[in-house]
mmCIF file of C-alpha atoms in Angstrom:
data_model
loop_
_atom_site.group_PDB
_atom_site.id
_atom_site.type_symbol
_atom_site.label_atom_id
_atom_site.label_comp_id
_atom_site.label_asym_id
_atom_site.label_seq_id
_atom_site.Cartn_x
_atom_site.Cartn_y
_atom_site.Cartn_z
ATOM 1 C CA UNK S 10 76.817 86.582 99.109
ATOM 2 C CA UNK S 11 74.640 87.103 102.267
ATOM 3 C CA UNK S 12 71.684 84.841 103.197
ATOM 4 C CA UNK S 13 68.628 85.827 105.447
ATOM 5 C CA UNK S 14 67.064 83.630 108.027
ATOM 6 C CA UNK S 15 64.734 81.119 106.422
ATOM 7 C CA UNK S 16 61.590 82.592 107.543
ATOM 8 C CA UNK S 17 62.429 85.527 105.679
ATOM 9 C CA UNK S 18 62.406 83.595 102.111
ATOM 10 C CA UNK S 19 58.633 82.431 102.529
ATOM 11 C CA UNK S 20 56.813 84.048 99.356
ATOM 12 C CA UNK S 21 59.899 84.894 97.721
ATOM 13 C CA UNK S 22 59.930 84.023 94.130
ATOM 14 C CA UNK S 23 63.351 82.557 94.536
ATOM 15 C CA UNK S 24 63.643 79.788 97.632
ATOM 16 C CA UNK S 25 67.271 80.641 98.933
ATOM 17 C CA UNK S 26 66.433 77.744 102.119
ATOM 18 C CA UNK S 27 68.546 75.691 100.853
ATOM 19 C CA UNK S 28 71.966 78.201 100.564
ATOM 20 C CA UNK S 29 70.986 79.550 103.947
ATOM 21 C CA UNK S 30 70.904 75.823 105.396
ATOM 22 C CA UNK S 31 74.174 75.516 104.062
ATOM 23 C CA UNK S 32 76.000 78.335 105.639
ATOM 24 C CA UNK S 33 74.116 77.874 108.848
ATOM 25 C CA UNK S 34 75.088 74.389 109.485
ATOM 26 C CA UNK S 35 71.477 72.744 108.989
ATOM 27 C CA UNK S 36 72.511 71.002 106.186
ATOM 28 C CA UNK S 37 74.571 67.387 105.856
ATOM 29 C CA UNK S 38 77.297 68.818 104.531
ATOM 30 C CA UNK S 39 77.865 72.318 105.674
ATOM 31 C CA UNK S 40 80.077 75.538 105.130
ATOM 32 C CA UNK S 41 81.982 75.126 107.959
ATOM 33 C CA UNK S 42 83.224 71.457 106.619
ATOM 34 C CA UNK S 43 83.571 73.061 103.154
ATOM 35 C CA UNK S 44 86.036 75.851 104.574
ATOM 36 C CA UNK S 45 87.279 73.293 107.071
ATOM 37 C CA UNK S 46 88.185 70.242 104.352
ATOM 38 C CA UNK S 47 88.471 72.356 100.801
ATOM 39 C CA UNK S 48 86.243 70.040 99.625
ATOM 40 C CA UNK S 49 82.766 69.247 97.954
ATOM 41 C CA UNK S 50 80.160 66.287 98.704
ATOM 42 C CA UNK S 51 80.302 63.805 97.304
ATOM 43 C CA UNK S 52 82.943 63.087 94.682
ATOM 44 C CA UNK S 53 86.071 65.077 96.292
ATOM 45 C CA UNK S 54 85.257 65.638 99.870
ATOM 46 C CA UNK S 55 87.202 61.937 100.691
ATOM 47 C CA UNK S 56 90.267 62.969 98.755
ATOM 48 C CA UNK S 57 90.686 66.249 100.769
ATOM 49 C CA UNK S 58 89.709 65.413 103.996
ATOM 50 C CA UNK S 59 92.814 64.630 105.460
ATOM 51 C CA UNK S 60 94.705 66.750 103.583
ATOM 52 C CA UNK S 61 96.450 69.494 105.410
ATOM 53 C CA UNK S 62 98.434 70.783 103.122
ATOM 54 C CA UNK S 63 95.599 71.819 101.027
ATOM 55 C CA UNK S 64 93.557 73.368 103.373
ATOM 56 C CA UNK S 65 94.464 75.558 106.964
ATOM 57 C CA UNK S 66 91.373 74.579 108.880
ATOM 58 C CA UNK S 67 89.297 76.895 110.372
ATOM 59 C CA UNK S 68 90.487 80.027 111.911
ATOM 60 C CA UNK S 69 89.585 83.181 113.462
ATOM 61 C CA UNK S 70 91.459 86.164 114.972
ATOM 62 C CA UNK S 71 92.850 84.324 117.681
ATOM 63 C CA UNK S 72 94.344 81.375 115.426
ATOM 64 C CA UNK S 73 93.099 77.891 114.893
ATOM 65 C CA UNK S 74 89.572 76.587 116.094
ATOM 66 C CA UNK S 75 89.685 73.387 118.349
ATOM 67 C CA UNK S 76 86.684 70.867 118.271
ATOM 68 C CA UNK S 77 85.065 72.468 121.181
ATOM 69 C CA UNK S 78 85.231 76.110 119.511
ATOM 70 C CA UNK S 79 83.971 74.968 116.170
ATOM 71 C CA UNK S 80 81.521 73.131 118.014
ATOM 72 C CA UNK S 81 80.339 76.480 119.932
ATOM 73 C CA UNK S 82 80.640 78.094 116.326
ATOM 74 C CA UNK S 83 78.020 75.882 114.580
ATOM 75 C CA UNK S 84 75.930 76.119 117.557
ATOM 76 C CA UNK S 85 75.803 80.161 116.853
ATOM 77 C CA UNK S 86 75.264 79.616 112.965
ATOM 78 C CA UNK S 87 72.222 77.286 113.605
ATOM 79 C CA UNK S 88 70.346 79.780 115.792
ATOM 80 C CA UNK S 89 71.093 82.968 114.739
ATOM 81 C CA UNK S 90 68.832 85.350 113.339
ATOM 82 C CA UNK S 91 71.363 87.318 111.579
ATOM 83 C CA UNK S 92 72.536 87.410 108.018
ATOM 84 C CA UNK S 93 74.716 85.133 107.304
ATOM 85 C CA UNK S 94 77.616 86.578 105.044
ATOM 86 C CA UNK S 95 80.228 84.560 103.141
ATOM 87 C CA UNK S 96 83.075 86.005 100.715
ATOM 88 C CA UNK S 97 86.223 84.855 99.445
ATOM 89 C CA UNK S 98 89.468 86.604 98.739
ATOM 90 C CA UNK S 99 91.243 84.867 95.573
ATOM 91 C CA UNK S 100 94.692 85.204 94.046
ATOM 92 C CA UNK S 101 96.054 85.259 91.102
ATOM 93 C CA UNK S 102 98.543 82.361 91.122
ATOM 94 C CA UNK S 103 102.046 84.454 91.151
ATOM 95 C CA UNK S 104 100.259 87.041 93.658
ATOM 96 C CA UNK S 105 99.071 84.322 96.018
ATOM 97 C CA UNK S 106 102.258 82.347 96.169
ATOM 98 C CA UNK S 107 104.685 85.744 96.745
ATOM 99 C CA UNK S 108 102.145 87.603 99.301
ATOM 100 C CA UNK S 109 99.890 85.362 100.746
ATOM 101 C CA UNK S 110 101.774 81.791 100.791
ATOM 102 C CA UNK S 111 100.616 79.933 104.061
ATOM 103 C CA UNK S 112 97.847 80.156 107.055
ATOM 104 C CA UNK S 113 99.999 82.584 108.988
ATOM 105 C CA UNK S 114 100.098 85.117 106.318
ATOM 106 C CA UNK S 115 96.376 84.849 105.590
ATOM 107 C CA UNK S 116 95.302 85.087 109.251
ATOM 108 C CA UNK S 117 97.530 87.661 109.995
ATOM 109 C CA UNK S 118 96.402 89.974 106.875
ATOM 110 C CA UNK S 119 92.745 89.178 108.139
ATOM 111 C CA UNK S 120 93.094 90.019 111.502
ATOM 112 C CA UNK S 121 94.474 93.265 110.508
ATOM 113 C CA UNK S 122 92.180 94.024 107.448
ATOM 114 C CA UNK S 123 88.407 92.232 108.304
ATOM 115 C CA UNK S 124 88.008 95.248 111.541
ATOM 116 C CA UNK S 125 88.471 97.963 108.844
ATOM 117 C CA UNK S 126 85.913 96.338 106.163
ATOM 118 C CA UNK S 127 83.448 95.894 109.107
ATOM 119 C CA UNK S 128 83.572 99.757 109.978
ATOM 120 C CA UNK S 129 83.393 100.306 106.171
ATOM 121 C CA UNK S 130 79.930 98.523 105.492
ATOM 122 C CA UNK S 131 78.393 99.929 108.734
ATOM 123 C CA UNK S 132 79.287 96.770 111.237
ATOM 124 C CA UNK S 133 80.404 96.850 114.633
ATOM 125 C CA UNK S 134 83.874 94.744 114.500
ATOM 126 C CA UNK S 135 82.969 94.154 118.396
ATOM 127 C CA UNK S 136 79.684 92.820 117.229
ATOM 128 C CA UNK S 137 81.031 90.460 114.635
ATOM 129 C CA UNK S 138 81.528 86.295 114.958
ATOM 130 C CA UNK S 139 84.043 85.757 111.880
ATOM 131 C CA UNK S 140 85.923 82.586 110.473
ATOM 132 C CA UNK S 141 87.803 82.093 107.916
ATOM 133 C CA UNK S 142 90.005 78.983 105.846
ATOM 134 C CA UNK S 143 93.014 79.261 103.550
ATOM 135 C CA UNK S 144 92.400 76.712 100.720
ATOM 136 C CA UNK S 145 95.242 75.527 98.295
ATOM 137 C CA UNK S 146 93.395 73.280 96.371
ATOM 138 C CA UNK S 147 93.075 75.101 93.065
ATOM 139 C CA UNK S 148 95.793 76.818 91.232
ATOM 140 C CA UNK S 149 94.734 80.367 93.194
ATOM 141 C CA UNK S 150 95.248 80.172 96.756
ATOM 142 C CA UNK S 151 92.195 81.725 98.269
ATOM 143 C CA UNK S 152 90.737 82.040 101.350
ATOM 144 C CA UNK S 153 87.262 81.395 102.495
ATOM 145 C CA UNK S 154 85.096 83.841 105.005
ATOM 146 C CA UNK S 155 82.101 83.817 106.857
ATOM 147 C CA UNK S 156 80.663 85.890 109.503
ATOM 148 C CA UNK S 157 77.538 87.439 111.403
ATOM 149 C CA UNK S 158 76.553 89.680 114.225
ATOM 150 C CA UNK S 159 75.998 88.380 117.541
ATOM 151 C CA UNK S 160 73.017 91.177 118.390
ATOM 152 C CA UNK S 161 71.020 93.353 116.561
ATOM 153 C CA UNK S 162 72.303 96.649 116.983
ATOM 154 C CA UNK S 163 70.903 98.499 113.914
ATOM 155 C CA UNK S 164 68.154 101.087 114.466
ATOM 156 C CA UNK S 165 64.880 101.082 112.282
ATOM 157 C CA UNK S 166 62.505 104.538 112.351
ATOM 158 C CA UNK S 167 60.144 102.846 115.111
ATOM 159 C CA UNK S 168 63.217 102.477 117.388
ATOM 160 C CA UNK S 169 63.625 99.126 116.988
ATOM 161 C CA UNK S 170 66.661 97.155 116.976
ATOM 162 C CA UNK S 171 67.445 94.846 114.086
ATOM 163 C CA UNK S 172 70.226 93.140 112.389
ATOM 164 C CA UNK S 173 71.968 94.912 109.323
ATOM 165 C CA UNK S 174 69.990 93.923 106.157
ATOM 166 C CA UNK S 175 72.904 92.995 104.295
ATOM 167 C CA UNK S 176 73.913 94.890 101.105
ATOM 168 C CA UNK S 177 77.023 96.645 100.440
ATOM 169 C CA UNK S 178 78.084 99.771 98.018
ATOM 170 C CA UNK S 179 80.392 98.820 95.023
ATOM 171 C CA UNK S 180 82.500 101.458 95.753
ATOM 172 C CA UNK S 181 83.056 100.280 99.614
ATOM 173 C CA UNK S 182 84.196 96.576 97.696
ATOM 174 C CA UNK S 183 86.349 98.276 95.476
ATOM 175 C CA UNK S 184 88.234 100.073 98.384
ATOM 176 C CA UNK S 185 88.311 97.301 100.199
ATOM 177 C CA UNK S 186 89.971 95.144 97.620
ATOM 178 C CA UNK S 187 92.455 97.754 96.876
ATOM 179 C CA UNK S 188 93.198 98.231 100.909
ATOM 180 C CA UNK S 189 93.364 94.185 100.914
ATOM 181 C CA UNK S 190 96.345 94.082 98.213
ATOM 182 C CA UNK S 191 98.145 97.025 99.732
ATOM 183 C CA UNK S 192 98.350 95.540 102.920
ATOM 184 C CA UNK S 193 99.830 92.195 101.292
ATOM 185 C CA UNK S 194 102.330 94.214 99.058
ATOM 186 C CA UNK S 195 103.259 96.988 101.655
ATOM 187 C CA UNK S 196 106.890 97.430 102.768
ATOM 188 C CA UNK S 197 105.668 96.789 105.991
ATOM 189 C CA UNK S 198 104.542 93.521 105.327
ATOM 190 C CA UNK S 199 107.552 92.757 103.370
ATOM 191 C CA UNK S 200 109.639 94.217 106.358
ATOM 192 C CA UNK S 201 107.995 91.855 108.740
ATOM 193 C CA UNK S 202 108.998 88.646 106.784
ATOM 194 C CA UNK S 203 112.766 90.073 105.764
ATOM 195 C CA UNK S 204 112.592 90.837 109.958
ATOM 196 C CA UNK S 205 111.368 87.264 110.707
ATOM 197 C CA UNK S 206 114.174 85.742 108.546
ATOM 198 C CA UNK S 207 116.778 87.598 110.018
ATOM 199 C CA UNK S 208 115.999 86.698 113.424
ATOM 200 C CA UNK S 209 115.603 83.258 112.456
ATOM 201 C CA UNK S 210 119.128 83.012 110.946
ATOM 202 C CA UNK S 211 120.499 84.542 114.244
ATOM 203 C CA UNK S 212 118.973 81.847 116.024
ATOM 204 C CA UNK S 213 120.624 79.311 113.857
ATOM 205 C CA UNK S 214 123.852 81.019 114.462
ATOM 206 C CA UNK S 215 123.735 80.945 118.215
ATOM 207 C CA UNK S 216 122.616 77.461 118.569
ATOM 208 C CA UNK S 217 124.124 75.817 115.566
ATOM 209 C CA UNK S 218 127.723 74.292 114.837
ATOM 210 C CA UNK S 219 129.345 76.543 112.407
ATOM 211 C CA UNK S 220 130.539 79.194 114.707
ATOM 212 C CA UNK S 221 129.863 77.200 118.228
ATOM 213 C CA UNK S 222 133.116 77.638 119.837
ATOM 214 C CA UNK S 223 133.288 81.468 118.443
ATOM 215 C CA UNK S 224 129.726 81.959 120.122
ATOM 216 C CA UNK S 225 130.562 80.254 123.284
ATOM 217 C CA UNK S 226 133.929 82.084 124.066
ATOM 218 C CA UNK S 227 131.866 85.452 123.455
ATOM 219 C CA UNK S 228 128.813 84.759 125.157
ATOM 220 C CA UNK S 229 130.880 84.048 128.032
ATOM 221 C CA UNK S 230 132.439 86.659 128.262
ATOM 222 C CA UNK S 231 129.479 89.115 127.565
ATOM 223 C CA UNK S 232 127.781 87.665 130.492
ATOM 224 C CA UNK S 233 130.736 88.224 132.900
ATOM 225 C CA UNK S 234 130.057 91.868 131.870
ATOM 226 C CA UNK S 235 126.243 91.599 132.637
ATOM 227 C CA UNK S 236 124.951 94.085 135.629
ATOM 228 C CA UNK S 237 124.317 91.975 139.144
ATOM 229 C CA UNK S 238 121.213 93.792 139.697
ATOM 230 C CA UNK S 239 117.867 94.940 137.638
ATOM 231 C CA UNK S 240 116.226 93.661 134.767
ATOM 232 C CA UNK S 241 118.788 92.862 131.872
ATOM 233 C CA UNK S 242 117.440 93.967 128.500
ATOM 234 C CA UNK S 243 118.855 95.186 125.511
ATOM 235 C CA UNK S 244 117.221 98.655 125.877
ATOM 236 C CA UNK S 245 117.621 98.511 129.898
ATOM 237 C CA UNK S 246 119.445 101.700 131.348
ATOM 238 C CA UNK S 247 121.451 99.155 133.289
ATOM 239 C CA UNK S 248 122.713 97.657 130.068
ATOM 240 C CA UNK S 249 124.358 100.905 128.759
ATOM 241 C CA UNK S 250 127.680 100.015 128.984
ATOM 242 C CA UNK S 251 127.362 96.461 127.796
ATOM 243 C CA UNK S 252 125.122 97.238 124.904
ATOM 244 C CA UNK S 253 128.002 98.658 122.652
ATOM 245 C CA UNK S 254 129.618 95.044 123.233
ATOM 246 C CA UNK S 255 126.655 93.325 122.184
ATOM 247 C CA UNK S 256 126.426 95.267 118.726
ATOM 248 C CA UNK S 257 130.063 94.900 118.383
ATOM 249 C CA UNK S 258 128.921 90.954 118.589
ATOM 250 C CA UNK S 259 126.483 90.680 116.213
ATOM 251 C CA UNK S 260 128.915 92.992 113.568
ATOM 252 C CA UNK S 261 131.373 90.282 114.249
ATOM 253 C CA UNK S 262 128.211 87.346 113.517
ATOM 254 C CA UNK S 263 127.869 89.045 110.456
ATOM 255 C CA UNK S 264 130.898 89.092 108.697
ATOM 256 C CA UNK S 265 131.625 85.651 109.896
ATOM 257 C CA UNK S 266 128.536 83.850 109.054
ATOM 258 C CA UNK S 267 127.315 84.730 105.019
ATOM 259 C CA UNK S 268 123.571 83.747 105.710
ATOM 260 C CA UNK S 269 123.050 85.582 108.348
ATOM 261 C CA UNK S 270 124.909 89.029 106.456
ATOM 262 C CA UNK S 271 122.564 88.195 103.538
ATOM 263 C CA UNK S 272 119.268 88.573 105.344
ATOM 264 C CA UNK S 273 120.224 91.428 107.505
ATOM 265 C CA UNK S 274 121.435 93.359 104.061
ATOM 266 C CA UNK S 275 117.784 92.030 102.751
ATOM 267 C CA UNK S 276 116.342 93.760 105.458
ATOM 268 C CA UNK S 277 118.392 97.139 105.479
ATOM 269 C CA UNK S 278 117.625 97.291 101.449
ATOM 270 C CA UNK S 279 113.666 97.118 102.158
ATOM 271 C CA UNK S 280 113.813 99.474 104.874
ATOM 272 C CA UNK S 281 116.098 102.094 102.778
ATOM 273 C CA UNK S 282 113.254 101.974 100.224
ATOM 274 C CA UNK S 283 110.364 101.981 102.728
ATOM 275 C CA UNK S 284 112.021 104.974 104.389
ATOM 276 C CA UNK S 285 112.316 106.945 101.202
ATOM 277 C CA UNK S 286 108.438 106.253 100.605
ATOM 278 C CA UNK S 287 107.426 107.733 103.710
ATOM 279 C CA UNK S 288 109.726 110.758 103.886
ATOM 280 C CA UNK S 289 107.050 112.813 105.278
ATOM 281 C CA UNK S 290 107.184 110.625 108.498
ATOM 282 C CA UNK S 291 108.978 111.850 111.477
ATOM 283 C CA UNK S 292 112.117 110.221 111.748
ATOM 284 C CA UNK S 293 111.362 108.337 114.823
ATOM 285 C CA UNK S 294 108.486 106.956 113.232
ATOM 286 C CA UNK S 295 110.265 105.270 110.682
ATOM 287 C CA UNK S 296 112.830 104.093 112.718
ATOM 288 C CA UNK S 297 110.476 101.976 114.355
ATOM 289 C CA UNK S 298 111.363 98.859 112.272
ATOM 290 C CA UNK S 299 115.191 98.954 112.507
ATOM 291 C CA UNK S 300 115.107 99.654 116.198
ATOM 292 C CA UNK S 301 112.702 96.789 116.889
ATOM 293 C CA UNK S 302 115.276 94.450 114.651
ATOM 294 C CA UNK S 303 118.274 95.461 116.771
ATOM 295 C CA UNK S 304 116.245 94.843 119.765
ATOM 296 C CA UNK S 305 115.234 91.542 118.871
ATOM 297 C CA UNK S 306 118.643 90.488 117.960
ATOM 298 C CA UNK S 307 120.437 92.184 120.969
ATOM 299 C CA UNK S 308 117.794 90.607 123.242
ATOM 300 C CA UNK S 309 118.624 87.110 121.176
ATOM 301 C CA UNK S 310 122.099 87.404 122.365
ATOM 302 C CA UNK S 311 121.672 88.830 125.896
ATOM 303 C CA UNK S 312 118.913 84.949 126.372
ATOM 304 C CA UNK S 313 121.652 82.741 124.977
ATOM 305 C CA UNK S 314 124.645 84.706 126.814
ATOM 306 C CA UNK S 315 122.998 84.354 130.170
ATOM 307 C CA UNK S 316 122.397 80.715 129.419
ATOM 308 C CA UNK S 317 126.009 79.947 128.554
ATOM 309 C CA UNK S 318 127.320 81.638 131.276
ATOM 310 C CA UNK S 319 125.280 79.894 133.591
ATOM 311 C CA UNK S 320 125.823 76.730 132.294
ATOM 312 C CA UNK S 321 129.640 77.514 132.413
ATOM 313 C CA UNK S 322 129.775 78.535 135.990
ATOM 314 C CA UNK S 323 128.050 75.159 136.855
ATOM 315 C CA UNK S 324 130.512 73.331 134.759
ATOM 316 C CA UNK S 325 133.217 74.582 136.590
ATOM 317 C CA UNK S 326 132.266 74.455 139.731
ATOM 318 C CA UNK S 327 131.194 70.753 139.196
ATOM 319 C CA UNK S 328 134.460 69.797 137.401
ATOM 320 C CA UNK S 329 137.006 71.536 140.002
ATOM 321 C CA UNK S 330 137.650 68.427 142.109
ATOM 322 C CA UNK S 331 137.228 65.979 139.559
ATOM 323 C CA UNK S 332 140.094 63.443 138.356
ATOM 324 C CA UNK S 333 139.286 63.468 134.773
ATOM 325 C CA UNK S 334 138.716 67.145 134.657
ATOM 326 C CA UNK S 335 139.857 67.956 131.327
ATOM 327 C CA UNK S 336 137.536 65.271 129.818
ATOM 328 C CA UNK S 337 134.251 66.120 131.784
ATOM 329 C CA UNK S 338 135.099 69.675 130.700
ATOM 330 C CA UNK S 339 135.046 69.202 127.392
ATOM 331 C CA UNK S 340 132.277 66.664 127.051
ATOM 332 C CA UNK S 341 130.346 69.239 128.970
ATOM 333 C CA UNK S 342 131.115 72.147 127.026
ATOM 334 C CA UNK S 343 129.920 70.579 123.866
ATOM 335 C CA UNK S 344 126.470 69.885 125.368
ATOM 336 C CA UNK S 345 126.545 73.944 126.167
ATOM 337 C CA UNK S 346 125.031 75.404 122.971
ATOM 338 C CA UNK S 347 122.285 72.648 123.048
ATOM 339 C CA UNK S 348 121.079 73.889 126.192
ATOM 340 C CA UNK S 349 119.926 76.870 124.643
ATOM 341 C CA UNK S 350 117.139 75.110 122.646
ATOM 342 C CA UNK S 351 115.674 74.743 125.849
ATOM 343 C CA UNK S 352 114.599 78.629 126.411
ATOM 344 C CA UNK S 353 112.967 79.115 122.784
ATOM 345 C CA UNK S 354 109.914 78.571 124.012
ATOM 346 C CA UNK S 355 110.555 80.947 126.918
ATOM 347 C CA UNK S 356 112.125 83.570 124.817
ATOM 348 C CA UNK S 357 108.444 83.601 122.209
ATOM 349 C CA UNK S 358 106.391 84.101 125.004
ATOM 350 C CA UNK S 359 107.998 87.261 126.157
ATOM 351 C CA UNK S 360 108.404 88.587 122.912
ATOM 352 C CA UNK S 361 104.993 88.126 122.390
ATOM 353 C CA UNK S 362 104.168 90.852 124.951
ATOM 354 C CA UNK S 363 106.221 93.198 123.468
ATOM 355 C CA UNK S 364 104.782 92.305 119.802
ATOM 356 C CA UNK S 365 101.285 93.403 121.206
ATOM 357 C CA UNK S 366 102.824 96.927 121.945
ATOM 358 C CA UNK S 367 104.707 96.788 118.573
ATOM 359 C CA UNK S 368 102.149 96.247 116.283
ATOM 360 C CA UNK S 369 99.274 98.517 117.383
ATOM 361 C CA UNK S 370 102.136 101.261 116.503
ATOM 362 C CA UNK S 371 102.829 99.631 113.345
ATOM 363 C CA UNK S 372 99.137 99.240 112.065
ATOM 364 C CA UNK S 373 98.934 102.879 113.156
ATOM 365 C CA UNK S 374 101.674 103.827 110.783
ATOM 366 C CA UNK S 375 100.238 101.479 107.916
ATOM 367 C CA UNK S 376 97.009 103.313 107.948
ATOM 368 C CA UNK S 377 98.671 106.789 107.630
ATOM 369 C CA UNK S 378 100.558 105.343 104.862
ATOM 370 C CA UNK S 379 97.575 103.416 103.405
ATOM 371 C CA UNK S 380 95.504 106.703 102.946
ATOM 372 C CA UNK S 381 98.336 108.513 101.238
ATOM 373 C CA UNK S 382 97.309 106.661 97.724
ATOM 374 C CA UNK S 383 94.390 107.907 95.796
ATOM 375 C CA UNK S 384 91.775 105.717 94.255
ATOM 376 C CA UNK S 385 89.254 105.897 91.691
ATOM 377 C CA UNK S 386 85.801 106.149 93.149
ATOM 378 C CA UNK S 387 83.537 103.745 91.683
ATOM 379 C CA UNK S 388 79.691 103.833 90.619
ATOM 380 C CA UNK S 389 77.537 104.469 93.899
ATOM 381 C CA UNK S 390 75.036 101.460 93.169
ATOM 382 C CA UNK S 391 74.185 98.586 96.023
ATOM 383 C CA UNK S 392 75.961 95.346 95.616
ATOM 384 C CA UNK S 393 75.153 92.082 97.077
ATOM 385 C CA UNK S 394 77.898 90.015 98.829
#
């Protein structure tokens, strides 16, 4: 649905003023509160207001909205002269449980797909404010979305700039629903999930107790072979001689840890299926996902090798003249792997920069894949959201 400014409802047969007030934050209980809490007043609002498991809270393309950002959004909604749209993306129970289980998936999905939707309906994605909430307070998971234009950018015949009229063709909505479904069920989406699972399993192995002694011993050996100059990274030229040993170490971990092995096999299986389905693509394009996972695992090994190696040297130095050297070494070495946990935040920050470039390439590949499908064209009539 879309709601015009209140002034435009004067003299109309049906008064939409209450609806506009609801979505524009000019009502006691408004759309922002509803999207945030997932409840309707007065019967069940209190039941959901503090239940974070039922609703994700407000978010946009940048993530969760804090109190200050929400206050700014409310002010913009009250003062905008744009139409305000609201829409719901609702999933069948089994579909939602499999393909859009949580806030992370919902936010990533909208961030990728809404700009394409705005373009289809003739809106400038850079001139749009949108916010959403992921709801689990019904049997069917669903996402509430609302958006409006920042400035008027549509020319009338007299040359005056105005806001969009709000109507959208049924054909466009049909195409959008198919695009949404393709995005959520595509091999790329599943590959991301399996990649994340494999990297998490690798973290567990490198920081856990299952292979603690084996991991420590080999990480120290790797560290001693790292170059003393230049940037140390998996794809760095100065790591050409060490990279095969890192690959060999990862293979050893796969043989020794069944959970990590299963995670990698699941990724490889889905990757093979994906590669066959897009056989028309260049080989380097298809390899982007496999190369990305190998790079991630390799950099995890390097980070932990540096941490453990430096810690090992420090301990050796500190305990050289200690009378109780053996006891002290044992106690300190037991803590070496625990130190790894302290740099997880640093790893994530560095990964974020690479992810931004990687996602740009992935989005291009996904758009190429998406338009290989053929769609049945619907009626050309207008439809009001």
